[in-house]
Structures are given as C-alpha cells and as structure tokens.
C-alpha cells in the first residue's frame, strides 16, 4: 500500500561517475598506508643498510641475538668477525647487526 515500485531511469549515464566514486576510498586508503607504513619502513631499511655498510674495524656492535662485541675483521662476502670476549671471535652475518654502540674513526691515509 505505502510501498511504491522503483523504476530504473537513465541507469547508463551514472555508471562512470559511480565507478570513480567507488575507487576514491581505495586510493585514499592506499595513500594513507603509503605515508604511515611503507615509506617509514623503506627509510628505516635504507638507514640500516648505510649503517651496516659503514662498519669498520674497532666498532662496538650489538647483534640481533643481543651479543655485544667489537668488530675485528670486515669481510667482503657479507660477514664480519666480532670479538665477544678476549680471544673469542665469532663470524656474524652483516645484516644481523642491529646497533653500533661506539664508532671508531677510520684510519687516515696521510
């Protein structure tokens, strides 16, 4: 009695605008995710890569396992040698270094 039948009128004209209005929230969500998650993570990875590439002999470092030691040898194949106690040296993968506690100055070639 009080319900009127709905008739479709000019349905083809609003199709393009409807598609655009349904894509706007997805684009907005992606933009927010980019600035809050992806971009800061890429920046953090870039800083970590620079820190690991800048390791020198004599630096005091912390590994991902929590081991604190002094770098005794930097190898080219992605490994470093860390002295964790007097006369106790271990090989560590470079990417597992999380923090450099004290940085030594590189030897000058004067």
mmCIF file of N, CA and C in Angstrom:
data_model
loop_
_atom_site.group_PDB
_atom_site.id
_atom_site.type_symbol
_atom_site.label_atom_id
_atom_site.label_comp_id
_atom_site.label_asym_id
_atom_site.label_seq_id
_atom_site.Cartn_x
_atom_site.Cartn_y
_atom_site.Cartn_z
ATOM 1 N N UNK A 1 0.800 -1.182 0.000
ATOM 2 C CA UNK A 1 0.000 0.000 0.000
ATOM 3 C C UNK A 1 0.854 1.261 0.000
ATOM 4 N N UNK A 2 1.754 1.342 0.961
ATOM 5 C CA UNK A 2 2.570 2.543 1.032
ATOM 6 C C UNK A 2 3.883 2.404 0.263
ATOM 7 N N UNK A 3 4.175 1.229 -0.252
ATOM 8 C CA UNK A 3 5.419 0.998 -0.983
ATOM 9 C C UNK A 3 5.163 1.249 -2.453
ATOM 10 N N UNK A 4 5.996 2.107 -3.046
ATOM 11 C CA UNK A 4 5.857 2.392 -4.463
ATOM 12 C C UNK A 4 6.903 1.606 -5.237
ATOM 13 N N UNK A 5 6.615 1.147 -6.380
ATOM 14 C CA UNK A 5 7.605 0.395 -7.174
ATOM 15 C C UNK A 5 8.701 1.330 -7.675
ATOM 16 N N UNK A 6 9.948 0.810 -7.672
ATOM 17 C CA UNK A 6 11.091 1.597 -8.123
ATOM 18 C C UNK A 6 11.365 1.266 -9.578
ATOM 19 N N UNK A 7 11.501 2.265 -10.388
ATOM 20 C CA UNK A 7 11.783 2.086 -11.801
ATOM 21 C C UNK A 7 13.178 2.624 -12.100
ATOM 22 N N UNK A 8 13.902 1.887 -12.894
ATOM 23 C CA UNK A 8 15.245 2.321 -13.286
ATOM 24 C C UNK A 8 15.117 3.344 -14.394
ATOM 25 N N UNK A 9 15.665 4.517 -14.155
ATOM 26 C CA UNK A 9 15.618 5.563 -15.148
ATOM 27 C C UNK A 9 17.016 6.092 -15.370
ATOM 28 N N UNK A 10 17.468 6.106 -16.598
ATOM 29 C CA UNK A 10 18.771 6.641 -17.004
ATOM 30 C C UNK A 10 19.904 5.975 -16.224
ATOM 31 N N UNK A 11 19.927 4.682 -16.166
ATOM 32 C CA UNK A 11 20.937 3.952 -15.409
ATOM 33 C C UNK A 11 22.295 4.002 -16.094
ATOM 34 N N UNK A 12 22.356 4.086 -17.385
ATOM 35 C CA UNK A 12 23.624 4.090 -18.107
ATOM 36 C C UNK A 12 24.407 5.377 -17.939
ATOM 37 N N UNK A 13 23.820 6.479 -17.649
ATOM 38 C CA UNK A 13 24.504 7.758 -17.561
ATOM 39 C C UNK A 13 25.329 7.878 -16.288
ATOM 40 N N UNK A 14 24.926 7.270 -15.202
ATOM 41 C CA UNK A 14 25.610 7.426 -13.927
ATOM 42 C C UNK A 14 26.670 6.357 -13.700
ATOM 43 N N UNK A 15 26.918 5.459 -14.629
ATOM 44 C CA UNK A 15 27.861 4.355 -14.447
ATOM 45 C C UNK A 15 29.297 4.809 -14.284
ATOM 46 N N UNK A 16 29.771 5.765 -15.054
ATOM 47 C CA UNK A 16 31.149 6.241 -14.972
ATOM 48 C C UNK A 16 31.425 6.993 -13.685
ATOM 49 N N UNK A 17 30.529 7.817 -13.257
ATOM 50 C CA UNK A 17 30.697 8.577 -12.017
ATOM 51 C C UNK A 17 30.637 7.649 -10.807
ATOM 52 N N UNK A 18 29.823 6.609 -10.882
ATOM 53 C CA UNK A 18 29.707 5.664 -9.781
ATOM 54 C C UNK A 18 31.011 4.875 -9.611
ATOM 55 N N UNK A 19 31.649 4.504 -10.716
ATOM 56 C CA UNK A 19 32.916 3.778 -10.661
ATOM 57 C C UNK A 19 33.997 4.647 -10.029
ATOM 58 N N UNK A 20 34.063 5.890 -10.406
ATOM 59 C CA UNK A 20 35.060 6.804 -9.844
ATOM 60 C C UNK A 20 34.832 7.025 -8.349
ATOM 61 N N UNK A 21 33.595 7.185 -7.952
ATOM 62 C CA UNK A 21 33.312 7.417 -6.534
ATOM 63 C C UNK A 21 33.570 6.160 -5.698
ATOM 64 N N UNK A 22 33.527 4.984 -6.301
ATOM 65 C CA UNK A 22 33.835 3.766 -5.536
ATOM 66 C C UNK A 22 35.338 3.512 -5.467
ATOM 67 N N UNK A 23 36.139 4.070 -6.369
ATOM 68 C CA UNK A 23 37.588 3.903 -6.345
ATOM 69 C C UNK A 23 38.293 4.917 -5.441
ATOM 70 N N UNK A 24 37.670 6.049 -5.181
ATOM 71 C CA UNK A 24 38.276 7.091 -4.360
ATOM 72 C C UNK A 24 38.637 6.590 -2.959
ATOM 73 N N UNK A 25 37.791 5.841 -2.254
ATOM 74 C CA UNK A 25 38.191 5.352 -0.919
ATOM 75 C C UNK A 25 39.408 4.415 -0.965
ATOM 76 N N UNK A 26 39.491 3.573 -1.980
ATOM 77 C CA UNK A 26 40.639 2.674 -2.096
ATOM 78 C C UNK A 26 41.932 3.440 -2.348
ATOM 79 N N UNK A 27 41.870 4.453 -3.181
ATOM 80 C CA UNK A 27 43.046 5.283 -3.449
ATOM 81 C C UNK A 27 43.439 6.046 -2.185
ATOM 82 N N UNK A 28 42.465 6.531 -1.460
ATOM 83 C CA UNK A 28 42.723 7.241 -0.216
ATOM 84 C C UNK A 28 43.354 6.315 0.830
ATOM 85 N N UNK A 29 42.854 5.098 0.949
ATOM 86 C CA UNK A 29 43.414 4.129 1.901
ATOM 87 C C UNK A 29 44.846 3.783 1.517
ATOM 88 N N UNK A 30 45.126 3.575 0.233
ATOM 89 C CA UNK A 30 46.480 3.278 -0.204
ATOM 90 C C UNK A 30 47.417 4.444 0.097
ATOM 91 N N UNK A 31 46.968 5.658 -0.111
ATOM 92 C CA UNK A 31 47.793 6.828 0.194
ATOM 93 C C UNK A 31 48.123 6.920 1.673
ATOM 94 N N UNK A 32 47.156 6.650 2.508
ATOM 95 C CA UNK A 32 47.394 6.670 3.956
ATOM 96 C C UNK A 32 48.368 5.569 4.346
ATOM 97 N N UNK A 33 48.191 4.367 3.801
ATOM 98 C CA UNK A 33 49.092 3.249 4.100
ATOM 99 C C UNK A 33 50.512 3.577 3.638
ATOM 100 N N UNK A 34 50.644 4.232 2.512
ATOM 101 C CA UNK A 34 51.964 4.584 1.986
ATOM 102 C C UNK A 34 52.704 5.500 2.955
ATOM 103 N N UNK A 35 52.038 6.535 3.418
ATOM 104 C CA UNK A 35 52.700 7.510 4.286
ATOM 105 C C UNK A 35 52.864 7.039 5.722
ATOM 106 N N UNK A 36 52.027 6.125 6.189
ATOM 107 C CA UNK A 36 52.131 5.673 7.573
ATOM 108 C C UNK A 36 52.932 4.388 7.742
ATOM 109 N N UNK A 37 52.975 3.525 6.738
ATOM 110 C CA UNK A 37 53.647 2.231 6.889
ATOM 111 C C UNK A 37 54.801 2.009 5.917
ATOM 112 N N UNK A 38 54.554 2.114 4.644
ATOM 113 C CA UNK A 38 55.541 1.727 3.641
ATOM 114 C C UNK A 38 56.715 2.694 3.609
ATOM 115 N N UNK A 39 56.465 3.965 3.542
ATOM 116 C CA UNK A 39 57.534 4.962 3.440
ATOM 117 C C UNK A 39 58.463 4.972 4.659
ATOM 118 N N UNK A 40 57.954 4.959 5.895
ATOM 119 C CA UNK A 40 58.864 4.910 7.048
ATOM 120 C C UNK A 40 59.684 3.618 7.098
ATOM 121 N N UNK A 41 59.095 2.489 6.683
ATOM 122 C CA UNK A 41 59.828 1.231 6.683
ATOM 123 C C UNK A 41 60.964 1.272 5.666
ATOM 124 N N UNK A 42 60.729 1.837 4.490
ATOM 125 C CA UNK A 42 61.786 1.960 3.492
ATOM 126 C C UNK A 42 62.903 2.868 3.996
ATOM 127 N N UNK A 43 62.559 3.936 4.683
ATOM 128 C CA UNK A 43 63.560 4.852 5.236
ATOM 129 C C UNK A 43 64.402 4.146 6.295
ATOM 130 N N UNK A 44 63.750 3.355 7.153
ATOM 131 C CA UNK A 44 64.457 2.618 8.191
ATOM 132 C C UNK A 44 65.400 1.583 7.575
ATOM 133 N N UNK A 45 64.957 0.891 6.531
ATOM 134 C CA UNK A 45 65.805 -0.095 5.859
ATOM 135 C C UNK A 45 67.014 0.581 5.213
ATOM 136 N N UNK A 46 66.822 1.748 4.631
ATOM 137 C CA UNK A 46 67.912 2.480 3.996
ATOM 138 C C UNK A 46 68.948 2.918 5.036
ATOM 139 N N UNK A 47 68.489 3.388 6.195
ATOM 140 C CA UNK A 47 69.407 3.789 7.261
ATOM 141 C C UNK A 47 70.178 2.587 7.803
ATOM 142 N N UNK A 48 69.509 1.437 7.952
ATOM 143 C CA UNK A 48 70.178 0.232 8.441
ATOM 144 C C UNK A 48 71.233 -0.242 7.449
ATOM 145 N N UNK A 49 70.906 -0.208 6.167
ATOM 146 C CA UNK A 49 71.859 -0.610 5.125
ATOM 147 C C UNK A 49 73.096 0.284 5.155
ATOM 148 N N UNK A 50 72.897 1.586 5.328
ATOM 149 C CA UNK A 50 74.027 2.518 5.389
ATOM 150 C C UNK A 50 74.869 2.262 6.632
ATOM 151 N N UNK A 51 74.210 1.949 7.760
ATOM 152 C CA UNK A 51 74.943 1.661 8.991
ATOM 153 C C UNK A 51 75.785 0.398 8.830
ATOM 154 N N UNK A 52 75.217 -0.639 8.244
ATOM 155 C CA UNK A 52 75.931 -1.903 8.079
ATOM 156 C C UNK A 52 77.093 -1.747 7.096
ATOM 157 N N UNK A 53 76.898 -0.980 6.044
ATOM 158 C CA UNK A 53 77.980 -0.774 5.073
ATOM 159 C C UNK A 53 79.083 0.100 5.649
ATOM 160 N N UNK A 54 78.775 0.882 6.668
ATOM 161 C CA UNK A 54 79.760 1.769 7.261
ATOM 162 C C UNK A 54 80.517 1.166 8.432
ATOM 163 N N UNK A 55 80.392 -0.137 8.650
ATOM 164 C CA UNK A 55 81.108 -0.781 9.751
ATOM 165 C C UNK A 55 82.608 -0.796 9.489
ATOM 166 N N UNK A 56 83.387 -0.525 10.537
ATOM 167 C CA UNK A 56 84.848 -0.539 10.455
ATOM 168 C C UNK A 56 85.399 -1.377 11.592
ATOM 169 N N UNK A 57 86.642 -1.719 11.446
ATOM 170 C CA UNK A 57 87.340 -2.466 12.486
ATOM 171 C C UNK A 57 87.416 -1.599 13.746
ATOM 172 N N UNK A 58 87.076 -2.181 14.891
ATOM 173 C CA UNK A 58 87.110 -1.459 16.152
ATOM 174 C C UNK A 58 85.760 -0.955 16.617
ATOM 175 N N UNK A 59 84.741 -1.004 15.770
ATOM 176 C CA UNK A 59 83.399 -0.576 16.174
ATOM 177 C C UNK A 59 82.822 -1.567 17.175
ATOM 178 N N UNK A 60 82.123 -1.060 18.174
ATOM 179 C CA UNK A 60 81.439 -1.923 19.122
ATOM 180 C C UNK A 60 79.991 -2.036 18.667
ATOM 181 N N UNK A 61 79.520 -3.278 18.473
ATOM 182 C CA UNK A 61 78.213 -3.515 17.867
ATOM 183 C C UNK A 61 77.369 -4.446 18.727
ATOM 184 N N UNK A 62 76.052 -4.431 18.445
ATOM 185 C CA UNK A 62 75.105 -5.362 19.053
ATOM 186 C C UNK A 62 74.460 -6.145 17.918
ATOM 187 N N UNK A 63 74.439 -7.476 18.056
ATOM 188 C CA UNK A 63 73.811 -8.319 17.037
ATOM 189 C C UNK A 63 72.334 -8.490 17.341
ATOM 190 N N UNK A 64 71.622 -9.097 16.409
ATOM 191 C CA UNK A 64 70.194 -9.344 16.606
ATOM 192 C C UNK A 64 69.951 -10.314 17.751
ATOM 193 N N UNK A 65 70.928 -11.153 18.066
ATOM 194 C CA UNK A 65 70.804 -12.075 19.184
ATOM 195 C C UNK A 65 71.135 -11.449 20.517
ATOM 196 N N UNK A 66 71.558 -10.193 20.527
ATOM 197 C CA UNK A 66 71.864 -9.498 21.760
ATOM 198 C C UNK A 66 73.313 -9.596 22.179
ATOM 199 N N UNK A 67 74.161 -10.114 21.315
ATOM 200 C CA UNK A 67 75.582 -10.246 21.636
ATOM 201 C C UNK A 67 76.282 -8.920 21.366
ATOM 202 N N UNK A 68 77.043 -8.456 22.359
ATOM 203 C CA UNK A 68 77.802 -7.221 22.223
ATOM 204 C C UNK A 68 79.253 -7.599 21.990
ATOM 205 N N UNK A 69 79.860 -7.000 20.991
ATOM 206 C CA UNK A 69 81.254 -7.306 20.702
ATOM 207 C C UNK A 69 81.907 -6.224 19.898
ATOM 208 N N UNK A 70 83.197 -6.419 19.620
ATOM 209 C CA UNK A 70 83.982 -5.460 18.868
ATOM 210 C C UNK A 70 84.359 -6.074 17.517
ATOM 211 N N UNK A 71 84.175 -5.315 16.446
ATOM 212 C CA UNK A 71 84.484 -5.790 15.106
ATOM 213 C C UNK A 71 86.003 -5.902 14.969
ATOM 214 N N UNK A 72 86.474 -7.098 14.584
ATOM 215 C CA UNK A 72 87.909 -7.295 14.396
ATOM 216 C C UNK A 72 88.284 -7.420 12.932
ATOM 217 N N UNK A 73 87.345 -7.865 12.106
ATOM 218 C CA UNK A 73 87.640 -8.016 10.679
ATOM 219 C C UNK A 73 86.350 -7.825 9.891
ATOM 220 N N UNK A 74 86.433 -7.047 8.829
ATOM 221 C CA UNK A 74 85.299 -6.838 7.939
ATOM 222 C C UNK A 74 85.606 -7.568 6.643
ATOM 223 N N UNK A 75 84.797 -8.563 6.315
ATOM 224 C CA UNK A 75 84.999 -9.352 5.103
ATOM 225 C C UNK A 75 84.091 -8.836 3.998
ATOM 226 N N UNK A 76 84.417 -9.154 2.775
ATOM 227 C CA UNK A 76 83.652 -8.667 1.628
ATOM 228 C C UNK A 76 82.439 -9.540 1.306
ATOM 229 N N UNK A 77 82.375 -10.750 1.844
ATOM 230 C CA UNK A 77 81.304 -11.674 1.474
ATOM 231 C C UNK A 77 80.084 -11.581 2.393
ATOM 232 N N UNK A 78 79.848 -10.447 3.009
ATOM 233 C CA UNK A 78 78.673 -10.256 3.840
ATOM 234 C C UNK A 78 78.848 -10.715 5.273
ATOM 235 N N UNK A 79 80.068 -10.997 5.676
ATOM 236 C CA UNK A 79 80.335 -11.422 7.043
ATOM 237 C C UNK A 79 81.288 -10.448 7.712
ATOM 238 N N UNK A 80 81.222 -10.431 9.035
ATOM 239 C CA UNK A 80 82.214 -9.708 9.818
ATOM 240 C C UNK A 80 82.652 -10.621 10.949
ATOM 241 N N UNK A 81 83.806 -10.355 11.480
ATOM 242 C CA UNK A 81 84.298 -11.117 12.619
ATOM 243 C C UNK A 81 84.205 -10.226 13.840
ATOM 244 N N UNK A 82 83.545 -10.743 14.894
ATOM 245 C CA UNK A 82 83.297 -9.970 16.106
ATOM 246 C C UNK A 82 83.950 -10.679 17.283
ATOM 247 N N UNK A 83 84.711 -9.919 18.071
ATOM 248 C CA UNK A 83 85.310 -10.466 19.290
ATOM 249 C C UNK A 83 84.347 -10.197 20.435
ATOM 250 N N UNK A 84 83.828 -11.294 21.043
ATOM 251 C CA UNK A 84 82.839 -11.138 22.106
ATOM 252 C C UNK A 84 83.458 -11.280 23.490
ATOM 253 N N UNK A 85 84.672 -11.807 23.556
ATOM 254 C CA UNK A 85 85.429 -11.936 24.800
ATOM 255 C C UNK A 85 86.894 -11.999 24.390
ATOM 256 N N UNK A 86 87.820 -11.829 25.326
ATOM 257 C CA UNK A 86 89.230 -11.919 24.946
ATOM 258 C C UNK A 86 89.541 -13.274 24.291
ATOM 259 N N UNK A 87 90.083 -13.211 23.080
ATOM 260 C CA UNK A 87 90.446 -14.378 22.279
ATOM 261 C C UNK A 87 89.259 -15.256 21.885
ATOM 262 N N UNK A 88 88.043 -14.734 21.887
ATOM 263 C CA UNK A 88 86.857 -15.453 21.414
ATOM 264 C C UNK A 88 86.255 -14.636 20.283
ATOM 265 N N UNK A 89 86.401 -15.136 19.064
ATOM 266 C CA UNK A 89 85.897 -14.424 17.887
ATOM 267 C C UNK A 89 84.844 -15.275 17.200
ATOM 268 N N UNK A 90 83.785 -14.628 16.746
ATOM 269 C CA UNK A 90 82.711 -15.308 16.022
ATOM 270 C C UNK A 90 82.477 -14.593 14.701
ATOM 271 N N UNK A 91 82.051 -15.385 13.713
ATOM 272 C CA UNK A 91 81.664 -14.799 12.422
ATOM 273 C C UNK A 91 80.181 -14.477 12.475
ATOM 274 N N UNK A 92 79.836 -13.292 12.026
ATOM 275 C CA UNK A 92 78.453 -12.820 12.078
ATOM 276 C C UNK A 92 78.074 -12.291 10.701
ATOM 277 N N UNK A 93 76.857 -12.582 10.284
ATOM 278 C CA UNK A 93 76.340 -12.022 9.037
ATOM 279 C C UNK A 93 76.091 -10.530 9.261
ATOM 280 N N UNK A 94 76.519 -9.725 8.303
ATOM 281 C CA UNK A 94 76.442 -8.259 8.452
ATOM 282 C C UNK A 94 75.032 -7.759 8.735
ATOM 283 N N UNK A 95 74.042 -8.339 8.082
ATOM 284 C CA UNK A 95 72.678 -7.817 8.219
ATOM 285 C C UNK A 95 72.083 -8.057 9.605
ATOM 286 N N UNK A 96 72.732 -8.907 10.437
ATOM 287 C CA UNK A 96 72.204 -9.147 11.779
ATOM 288 C C UNK A 96 72.691 -8.118 12.791
ATOM 289 N N UNK A 97 73.520 -7.191 12.379
ATOM 290 C CA UNK A 97 73.958 -6.113 13.272
ATOM 291 C C UNK A 97 72.794 -5.139 13.415
ATOM 292 N N UNK A 98 72.366 -4.902 14.656
ATOM 293 C CA UNK A 98 71.229 -4.007 14.869
ATOM 294 C C UNK A 98 71.643 -2.609 15.287
ATOM 295 N N UNK A 99 72.736 -2.497 16.062
ATOM 296 C CA UNK A 99 73.139 -1.201 16.590
ATOM 297 C C UNK A 99 74.651 -1.101 16.633
ATOM 298 N N UNK A 100 75.156 0.077 16.371
ATOM 299 C CA UNK A 100 76.577 0.365 16.572
ATOM 300 C C UNK A 100 76.661 1.221 17.829
ATOM 301 N N UNK A 101 77.277 0.660 18.878
ATOM 302 C CA UNK A 101 77.349 1.368 20.155
ATOM 303 C C UNK A 101 78.392 2.470 20.143
ATOM 304 N N UNK A 102 79.610 2.142 19.707
ATOM 305 C CA UNK A 102 80.641 3.163 19.617
ATOM 306 C C UNK A 102 81.346 3.019 18.280
ATOM 307 N N UNK A 103 81.476 4.126 17.628
ATOM 308 C CA UNK A 103 82.053 4.172 16.288
ATOM 309 C C UNK A 103 83.479 4.638 16.386
ATOM 310 N N UNK A 104 84.393 3.950 15.683
ATOM 311 C CA UNK A 104 85.772 4.391 15.626
ATOM 312 C C UNK A 104 85.991 5.189 14.358
ATOM 313 N N UNK A 105 86.916 6.074 14.414
ATOM 314 C CA UNK A 105 87.227 6.862 13.232
ATOM 315 C C UNK A 105 88.094 6.018 12.301
ATOM 316 N N UNK A 106 87.822 6.037 10.996
ATOM 317 C CA UNK A 106 88.669 5.285 10.072
ATOM 318 C C UNK A 106 90.081 5.864 10.042
ATOM 319 N N UNK A 107 91.047 4.989 9.835
ATOM 320 C CA UNK A 107 92.441 5.437 9.813
ATOM 321 C C UNK A 107 92.667 6.362 8.625
ATOM 322 N N UNK A 108 93.303 7.483 8.879
ATOM 323 C CA UNK A 108 93.582 8.431 7.808
ATOM 324 C C UNK A 108 94.778 7.959 7.009
ATOM 325 N N UNK A 109 94.815 8.286 5.745
ATOM 326 C CA UNK A 109 95.900 7.869 4.862
ATOM 327 C C UNK A 109 96.825 9.038 4.568
ATOM 328 N N UNK A 110 97.249 9.721 5.596
ATOM 329 C CA UNK A 110 98.129 10.888 5.407
ATOM 330 C C UNK A 110 99.564 10.479 5.433
#
